[in-house]
Amino acid sequence: TLTWTYTKDSSVNPEGDYFAVDNVALKIPLDRALNVSGGNIHFTTVGNYPWFTLSEGGRTYAQSGNQGIASSSSELTATVNLSQVSCLSFEFKAWGEGTSYDRCVFSVDGVTQFSYGARDNNWEIYKVDIPSGNHTLSWIYIKDSSVNPEGDYFAVDNVSITAKTAVLGDVDGDDNVTISDVTALIDLLLSDNTSSVGLSVADCDGDNNVTISDVTALI
């Protein structure tokens, strides 16, 4: 129970003589608004237009803070430490000029995974696999220099990270072992980029190395 009581003493009563209150808001923490039940991702927001939390229709979520401000950006970030390959998922909705203008860019370690702008207001789900290790996640809603429509935001909710069970030979990460995994493993070897795939997936011959012999074993 919140109470504002303006108390007048027994003496002077000047002209005016009041107390005023406006814009009362209860700030829900970002972590509580964005995590799924049991989640422990820590979110931060900085800059002139920080993200803020809302409760609407039984849902609590976070929304970009640069609504109606041309040539601006609003950034939400999180840092995660993953012990194994995991699936990151989050729900989102957008309201803006359309697909070609104002948009949200979602990045992992500065690499864009998702860039979305729309004139709609329906929640959707985005998922991406992330390798083990420390990673920085960022959602940046970027406003262009022109039209600022009513609405004009990007919203995120139910961010979750679920560890994936490694499937031996599933090099392309589609949860199936097929000839495409052979092709993917050959490509990785030719590009000398075998560090991008875990031993638990690509070490098909069990020698703790990823080499051409794993291709043979996978075939």
Backbone as numpy.savetxt, mean C-alpha at the origin, in Angstrom:
# Nx Ny Nz CAx CAy CAz Cx Cy Cz
-17.36 9.96 27.15 -18.21 11.15 27.15 -17.33 12.39 27.15
-17.50 13.20 26.12 -16.74 14.44 26.01 -17.65 15.59 26.40
-17.17 16.49 27.26 -17.99 17.60 27.73 -17.23 18.91 27.63
-17.85 19.92 27.03 -17.31 21.28 27.02 -18.24 22.13 27.87
-17.76 22.69 28.96 -18.58 23.49 29.86 -17.98 24.90 29.97
-18.72 25.89 29.53 -18.26 27.28 29.65 -18.84 27.85 30.94
-17.95 28.20 31.86 -18.38 28.62 33.19 -18.19 30.14 33.37
-19.25 30.82 33.77 -19.22 32.26 34.02 -19.07 32.51 35.52
-18.16 33.42 35.83 -17.99 33.74 37.24 -19.08 34.74 37.69
-18.93 35.30 38.88 -19.99 36.12 39.47 -19.85 37.61 39.18
-18.83 37.99 38.35 -18.58 39.43 38.19 -18.88 39.89 36.76
-17.88 40.46 36.08 -18.08 41.18 34.81 -18.61 40.26 33.71
-19.57 40.82 32.93 -20.12 40.11 31.78 -19.92 41.00 30.54
-18.78 40.90 29.87 -18.47 41.81 28.77 -19.30 41.48 27.52
-19.32 42.43 26.59 -19.97 42.19 25.31 -19.21 41.08 24.57
-19.96 40.20 23.93 -19.33 39.03 23.30 -19.47 37.87 24.26
-18.45 37.63 25.06 -18.57 36.77 26.23 -19.05 35.35 25.91
-18.23 34.57 25.20 -18.64 33.20 24.84 -17.41 32.33 24.61
-17.68 31.05 24.40 -16.64 30.11 23.95 -17.22 29.37 22.75
-16.42 29.12 21.72 -16.90 28.46 20.51 -16.08 27.21 20.20
-16.74 26.20 19.63 -16.08 24.95 19.25 -16.48 24.60 17.82
-15.52 24.07 17.05 -15.80 23.68 15.67 -14.87 22.53 15.27
-15.24 21.84 14.21 -14.39 20.82 13.59 -13.85 19.79 14.59
-14.72 19.24 15.39 -14.33 18.19 16.33 -14.10 16.89 15.54
-12.97 16.24 15.75 -12.68 15.00 15.03 -11.94 14.04 15.94
-12.24 12.77 15.82 -11.51 11.71 16.51 -10.58 11.06 15.51
-9.29 11.19 15.73 -8.30 10.69 14.80 -8.00 9.21 15.07
-8.37 8.35 14.14 -8.07 6.93 14.24 -6.65 6.71 13.73
-5.78 6.02 14.46 -4.40 5.83 14.01 -4.35 5.10 12.66
-3.37 5.45 11.85 -3.20 4.81 10.55 -3.08 3.30 10.66
-2.29 2.83 11.64 -2.07 1.39 11.77 -3.38 0.65 12.01
-4.22 1.23 12.85 -5.50 0.59 13.15 -6.43 0.61 11.94
-6.38 1.69 11.17 -7.27 1.82 10.03 -6.85 0.93 8.86
-5.55 0.73 8.68 -5.06 0.08 7.47 -4.79 -1.40 7.61
-4.41 -1.86 8.80 -4.10 -3.28 8.97 -5.37 -4.12 9.00
-5.25 -5.36 8.51 -6.30 -6.33 8.74 -6.23 -6.77 10.19
-7.24 -7.47 10.65 -7.25 -7.96 12.03 -6.01 -8.81 12.29
-5.26 -8.47 13.33 -4.03 -9.20 13.66 -2.80 -8.71 12.93
-2.96 -7.75 12.02 -1.82 -7.24 11.28 -0.99 -6.28 12.11
0.30 -6.16 11.78 1.19 -5.30 12.57 2.08 -4.43 11.70
1.64 -4.10 10.49 2.42 -3.21 9.64 2.32 -1.80 10.20
3.46 -1.09 10.25 3.47 0.28 10.76 3.52 1.26 9.59
2.57 2.17 9.55 2.44 3.13 8.46 2.81 4.53 8.94
3.40 5.32 8.04 3.70 6.71 8.34 3.27 7.57 7.16
3.02 8.83 7.42 2.70 9.79 6.37 3.31 11.13 6.73
3.97 11.75 5.75 4.67 13.00 5.99 4.33 13.99 4.88
4.89 15.20 4.99 4.69 16.20 3.95 3.56 17.15 4.26
3.28 18.04 3.31 2.26 19.06 3.51 0.84 18.51 3.46
0.67 17.34 2.84 -0.67 16.79 2.65 -0.70 15.33 3.09
-0.62 15.10 4.40 -0.58 13.72 4.90 -1.89 12.98 4.67
-1.78 11.66 4.61 -2.98 10.83 4.55 -3.70 10.91 5.90
-5.01 10.68 5.88 -5.80 10.71 7.10 -6.80 9.56 7.09
-7.38 9.29 8.25 -8.27 8.14 8.38 -9.73 8.57 8.41
-10.57 7.67 7.91 -12.01 7.90 7.85 -12.74 6.64 8.26
-13.95 6.80 8.78 -14.86 5.68 9.03 -16.13 5.94 8.26
-16.52 4.96 7.44 -17.68 5.16 6.57 -18.24 3.81 6.17
-19.54 3.64 6.32 -20.18 2.42 5.88 -19.66 1.17 6.55
-19.27 1.27 7.82 -18.75 0.12 8.53 -17.29 -0.18 8.24
-16.63 0.66 7.48 -15.24 0.46 7.10 -14.40 1.63 7.61
-13.20 1.32 8.15 -12.25 2.35 8.53 -11.04 2.22 7.63
-10.61 3.34 7.02 -9.56 3.28 6.01 -8.78 4.59 5.99
-7.76 4.67 5.13 -6.96 5.88 5.00 -7.13 6.47 3.61
-7.06 7.79 3.53 -7.29 8.50 2.27 -6.22 9.57 2.08
-5.83 9.80 0.83 -4.83 10.83 0.51 -5.32 12.20 0.94
-4.37 13.08 1.28 -4.74 14.35 1.89 -4.64 15.57 1.00
-4.38 15.38 -0.30 -4.20 16.54 -1.18 -5.40 16.77 -2.10
-6.56 16.47 -1.61 -7.78 16.64 -2.39 -7.94 18.09 -2.86
-8.14 18.28 -4.17 -8.40 19.61 -4.72 -7.19 20.51 -4.84
-5.97 19.99 -4.59 -4.77 20.83 -4.62 -3.93 20.45 -5.84
-3.93 21.31 -6.85 -3.21 21.04 -8.09 -1.70 20.94 -7.86
-1.04 20.12 -8.68 0.43 19.96 -8.65 0.92 19.60 -7.25
0.30 18.61 -6.65 0.66 18.20 -5.29 0.74 16.69 -5.20
1.30 16.21 -4.11 1.35 14.77 -3.86 1.13 14.50 -2.38
0.59 13.33 -2.10 0.31 12.90 -0.73 0.83 11.48 -0.58
1.74 11.26 0.39 2.47 9.99 0.46 2.20 9.23 1.76
1.99 7.93 1.59 1.83 6.97 2.69 2.91 5.92 2.53
3.64 5.59 3.62 4.72 4.62 3.51 4.65 3.59 4.64
5.30 2.46 4.39 5.45 1.41 5.41 6.73 0.65 5.12
7.38 0.18 6.17 8.58 -0.65 6.03 8.29 -2.03 6.60
8.60 -3.07 5.82 8.33 -4.44 6.26 9.59 -5.27 6.16
9.71 -6.25 7.03 10.83 -7.19 7.03 10.25 -8.59 6.86
10.48 -9.20 5.72 9.87 -10.48 5.39 10.91 -11.60 5.47
10.56 -12.68 6.14 11.47 -13.81 6.27 11.40 -14.73 5.06
10.38 -14.59 4.23 10.24 -15.41 3.04 9.37 -14.68 2.02
9.31 -15.21 0.83 8.45 -14.63 -0.20 7.03 -14.54 0.32
6.41 -13.38 0.15 5.07 -13.17 0.70 4.19 -12.44 -0.31
2.90 -12.59 -0.13 1.93 -11.90 -0.97 1.40 -10.68 -0.22
1.62 -9.50 -0.79 1.05 -8.28 -0.24 -0.26 -8.00 -0.95
-1.29 -7.69 -0.20 -2.56 -7.32 -0.82 -3.13 -6.11 -0.10
-3.89 -5.31 -0.84 -4.62 -4.20 -0.22 -5.84 -3.87 -1.07
-6.82 -3.29 -0.42 -8.01 -2.83 -1.10 -7.85 -1.33 -1.38
-8.43 -0.88 -2.47 -8.29 0.53 -2.84 -9.53 1.01 -3.58
-9.70 2.32 -3.57 -10.70 2.95 -4.42 -10.18 4.32 -4.83
-10.67 4.83 -5.96 -10.17 6.09 -6.50 -11.33 6.94 -6.97
-11.14 8.25 -6.87 -12.11 9.21 -7.42 -11.32 10.39 -7.93
-11.34 10.61 -9.24 -10.56 11.70 -9.80 -10.99 12.04 -11.21
-10.04 12.52 -12.01 -10.35 12.95 -13.37 -10.54 11.78 -14.32
-9.98 10.63 -14.01 -10.06 9.49 -14.92 -8.73 8.77 -14.97
-8.57 7.89 -15.95 -7.40 7.01 -15.98 -6.12 7.69 -16.43
-6.20 8.86 -17.07 -5.01 9.46 -17.68 -4.38 10.58 -16.86
-4.99 10.99 -15.75 -4.51 12.19 -15.07 -4.12 11.86 -13.63
-4.82 12.43 -12.64 -4.47 12.19 -11.24 -4.45 10.69 -10.97
-3.42 10.24 -10.25 -3.30 8.80 -10.03 -2.47 8.49 -8.79
-2.62 7.27 -8.31 -1.80 6.79 -7.20 -0.75 5.84 -7.74
0.49 6.05 -7.31 1.59 5.16 -7.68 1.99 4.35 -6.45
1.86 3.04 -6.55 2.29 2.15 -5.47 3.64 1.56 -5.86
4.63 1.68 -4.94 5.99 1.22 -5.24 6.50 0.33 -4.12
7.39 -0.58 -4.50 8.16 -1.38 -3.55 9.63 -1.03 -3.77
10.26 -0.48 -2.75 11.67 -0.05 -2.83 11.89 0.91 -4.00
10.92 1.79 -4.23 11.05 2.79 -5.28 10.73 2.31 -6.67
10.39 1.04 -6.84 10.05 0.48 -8.15 8.53 0.42 -8.27
7.99 1.09 -9.26 6.54 1.15 -9.43 5.96 -0.23 -9.73
4.95 -0.62 -8.96 4.24 -1.87 -9.16 2.85 -1.63 -9.74
2.34 -0.42 -9.50 0.92 -0.17 -9.72 0.74 1.33 -9.87
0.08 1.76 -10.95 -0.21 3.17 -11.15 -1.66 3.26 -11.61
-2.48 3.94 -10.81 -3.92 3.85 -11.04 -4.60 5.20 -10.86
-5.41 5.53 -11.83 -6.27 6.69 -11.73 -7.63 6.32 -12.30
-8.69 6.82 -11.71 -10.02 6.44 -12.17 -11.06 7.43 -11.68
-12.17 7.48 -12.39 -13.32 8.22 -11.91 -14.36 7.19 -11.48
-14.14 6.61 -10.36 -15.08 5.63 -9.84 -15.00 5.63 -8.32
-15.80 4.81 -7.69 -15.84 4.84 -6.24 -16.12 3.46 -5.67
-15.58 2.42 -6.33 -15.80 1.05 -5.88 -14.48 0.46 -5.39
-14.56 -0.29 -4.30 -13.37 -0.92 -3.74 -12.92 -2.07 -4.64
-11.60 -2.15 -4.88 -10.99 -3.25 -5.62 -9.84 -3.80 -4.80
-9.26 -4.93 -5.26 -8.14 -5.56 -4.55 -6.93 -5.65 -5.47
-5.77 -5.31 -4.93 -4.51 -5.45 -5.66 -3.60 -6.39 -4.88
-2.90 -7.29 -5.59 -1.98 -8.23 -4.95 -0.67 -8.26 -5.71
0.43 -8.43 -4.96 1.75 -8.57 -5.58 2.63 -9.40 -4.65
3.47 -10.25 -5.23 4.42 -11.03 -4.44 5.67 -10.20 -4.19
6.19 -10.30 -2.97 7.39 -9.56 -2.58 8.41 -10.54 -2.02
9.67 -10.45 -2.44 10.69 -11.38 -1.93 11.02 -11.12 -0.47
11.75 -12.04 0.11 12.16 -11.87 1.50 13.10 -10.68 1.64
13.22 -10.18 2.88 14.11 -9.06 3.16 13.36 -7.82 3.61
14.11 -6.74 3.78 13.53 -5.46 4.18 13.05 -4.70 2.94
11.84 -4.16 3.02 11.27 -3.45 1.87 10.49 -2.23 2.34
10.55 -1.19 1.51 9.76 0.02 1.76 8.61 0.07 0.78
7.41 0.18 1.31 6.20 0.28 0.50 5.74 1.73 0.50
5.29 2.22 -0.64 4.79 3.60 -0.67 3.60 3.73 -1.61
2.64 4.52 -1.14 1.48 4.90 -1.94 1.53 6.42 -2.09
1.66 6.92 -3.31 1.75 8.37 -3.53 0.64 8.78 -4.50
-0.28 9.60 -4.00 -1.34 10.12 -4.86 -0.85 11.43 -5.45
-0.73 11.46 -6.79 -0.13 12.60 -7.49 -1.21 13.37 -8.24
-1.32 14.65 -7.92 -2.28 15.53 -8.59 -1.58 16.32 -9.68
-2.20 16.39 -10.87 -1.61 17.18 -11.94 -1.94 18.66 -11.77
-1.62 19.47 -12.77 -1.73 20.91 -12.62 -3.07 21.49 -13.06
-4.01 20.61 -13.46 -5.24 21.15 -14.02 -6.46 20.89 -13.15
-7.45 20.21 -13.69 -8.76 20.08 -13.06 -8.69 19.41 -11.69
-9.46 19.98 -10.75 -9.56 19.40 -9.41 -11.04 19.07 -9.15
-11.48 17.89 -9.54 -12.90 17.56 -9.43 -13.33 17.33 -7.99
-14.61 17.40 -7.75 -15.14 17.04 -6.44 -14.90 15.56 -6.22
-14.50 15.20 -5.03 -14.11 13.81 -4.75 -12.61 13.78 -4.66
-11.95 13.42 -5.78 -10.54 13.69 -5.96 -9.63 13.11 -4.86
-9.55 11.78 -4.79 -8.73 11.16 -3.74 -8.36 9.74 -4.15
-7.49 9.13 -3.35 -7.20 7.70 -3.42 -7.29 7.16 -2.01
-7.90 6.00 -1.84 -8.10 5.42 -0.50 -7.56 3.99 -0.47
-7.04 3.59 0.69 -6.46 2.26 0.89 -7.00 1.66 2.17
-7.20 0.34 2.16 -7.70 -0.35 3.35 -7.22 -1.80 3.32
-7.28 -2.45 4.49 -7.02 -3.89 4.63 -5.71 -4.32 3.97
-4.61 -3.68 4.37 -3.30 -4.07 3.87 -2.85 -5.31 4.63
-2.46 -6.34 3.90 -2.04 -7.58 4.57 -0.85 -8.20 3.86
-0.06 -8.95 4.61 1.07 -9.68 4.06 0.94 -11.13 4.51
0.90 -12.04 3.53 0.74 -13.46 3.81 1.92 -14.22 3.25
2.62 -14.97 4.10 3.77 -15.75 3.65 3.31 -16.79 2.63
4.10 -16.94 1.57 3.79 -17.93 0.54 4.61 -19.19 0.78
3.98 -20.32 0.61 4.69 -21.59 0.70 5.43 -21.80 -0.61
6.74 -21.93 -0.52 7.55 -22.08 -1.73 7.26 -23.42 -2.40
7.01 -23.38 -3.70 6.79 -24.59 -4.49 8.04 -24.83 -5.32
8.72 -25.95 -5.08 9.96 -26.25 -5.78 9.73 -26.22 -7.29
10.53 -25.41 -7.97 10.44 -25.31 -9.43 9.51 -24.22 -9.93
8.76 -23.57 -9.03 7.82 -22.52 -9.46 8.58 -21.20 -9.61
9.43 -21.11 -10.62 10.32 -19.98 -10.81 9.55 -18.72 -11.19
8.47 -18.87 -11.97 7.72 -17.69 -12.40 6.65 -17.26 -11.41
6.51 -18.00 -10.30 5.65 -17.58 -9.20 4.17 -17.64 -9.46
3.73 -18.53 -10.38 2.28 -18.62 -10.64 1.62 -19.78 -9.89
2.37 -20.34 -8.92 1.86 -21.43 -8.08 1.65 -22.73 -8.85
2.25 -22.83 -10.03 2.23 -24.08 -10.81 3.63 -24.32 -11.37
3.98 -25.58 -11.53 5.27 -25.93 -12.15 4.99 -26.42 -13.56
5.38 -25.60 -14.55 5.13 -25.91 -15.96 6.37 -25.58 -16.77
6.27 -25.75 -18.10 7.40 -25.46 -18.97 7.80 -24.00 -18.90
6.86 -23.12 -18.54 7.20 -21.70 -18.43 8.21 -21.46 -17.31
8.24 -22.32 -16.31 9.24 -22.18 -15.24 10.63 -22.52 -15.76
10.71 -23.48 -16.68 12.00 -23.80 -17.30 12.52 -22.59 -18.06
11.64 -21.98 -18.86 12.02 -20.79 -19.62 12.46 -19.66 -18.69
11.71 -19.46 -17.60 12.04 -18.40 -16.66 13.40 -18.64 -16.00
13.69 -19.90 -15.66 14.96 -20.21 -15.03 16.12 -20.01 -16.00
15.93 -20.38 -17.27 16.96 -20.16 -18.27 17.22 -18.66 -18.43
16.14 -17.88 -18.48 16.29 -16.42 -18.60 17.08 -15.85 -17.43
16.79 -16.35 -16.23 17.50 -15.86 -15.05 18.98 -16.19 -15.12
19.30 -17.39 -15.58 20.70 -17.79 -15.68 21.43 -16.98 -16.75
20.77 -16.74 -17.88 21.40 -15.98 -18.96 21.63 -14.52 -18.57
20.74 -14.00 -17.73 20.88 -12.61 -17.31 21.75 -12.48 -16.06
22.19 -13.62 -15.53 23.01 -13.64 -14.31 22.28 -12.95 -13.16
20.97 -13.20 -13.09 20.15 -12.55 -12.07 19.45 -13.59 -11.20
20.18 -14.65 -10.89 19.59 -15.72 -10.09 19.31 -15.30 -8.66
19.85 -14.15 -8.23 19.58 -13.68 -6.88 18.12 -13.28 -6.70
17.41 -13.07 -7.80 16.01 -12.63 -7.70 15.05 -13.77 -7.43
15.53 -15.00 -7.41 14.68 -16.15 -7.13 15.29 -16.94 -5.98
14.45 -17.40 -5.05 14.95 -18.08 -3.87 15.45 -19.48 -4.14
16.44 -19.92 -3.37 16.95 -21.29 -3.50 15.85 -22.32 -3.28
14.93 -22.02 -2.37 13.87 -22.98 -2.05 12.98 -23.25 -3.25
13.01 -22.36 -4.24 12.19 -22.51 -5.45 13.01 -23.05 -6.61
14.22 -22.52 -6.82 14.98 -22.80 -8.04 16.04 -23.89 -7.89
16.39 -24.26 -6.68 17.45 -25.27 -6.49 16.85 -26.66 -6.66
16.54 -26.99 -7.91 15.81 -28.23 -8.19 16.65 -29.48 -7.99
17.99 -29.36 -8.07 18.83 -30.54 -7.86 19.36 -30.64 -6.44
19.03 -29.67 -5.58 19.34 -29.76 -4.16 20.79 -29.56 -3.79
21.57 -28.84 -4.63 22.98 -28.65 -4.30 23.27 -27.27 -3.71
22.22 -26.54 -3.34 22.34 -25.20 -2.74 22.93 -24.16 -3.69
22.81 -24.39 -4.97 23.21 -23.42 -5.99 22.16 -23.41 -7.10
22.07 -22.29 -7.80 21.18 -22.22 -8.96 22.06 -22.18 -10.20
22.08 -23.30 -10.94 22.92 -23.44 -12.13 22.12 -24.11 -13.23
22.81 -24.37 -14.36 22.15 -25.02 -15.49 21.68 -26.43 -15.15
22.31 -27.04 -14.14 21.88 -28.39 -13.75 20.47 -28.36 -13.15
20.07 -27.20 -12.59 18.72 -27.08 -12.07 17.70 -27.06 -13.20
18.10 -26.51 -14.34 17.22 -26.54 -15.51 16.95 -27.97 -15.91
18.03 -28.78 -15.99 17.90 -30.19 -16.35 16.98 -30.92 -15.36
17.21 -30.66 -14.07 16.39 -31.32 -13.05 14.93 -30.87 -13.15
14.72 -29.61 -13.45 13.35 -29.09 -13.56 12.63 -29.70 -14.75
13.35 -29.80 -15.87 12.74 -30.45 -17.04 12.35 -31.89 -16.70
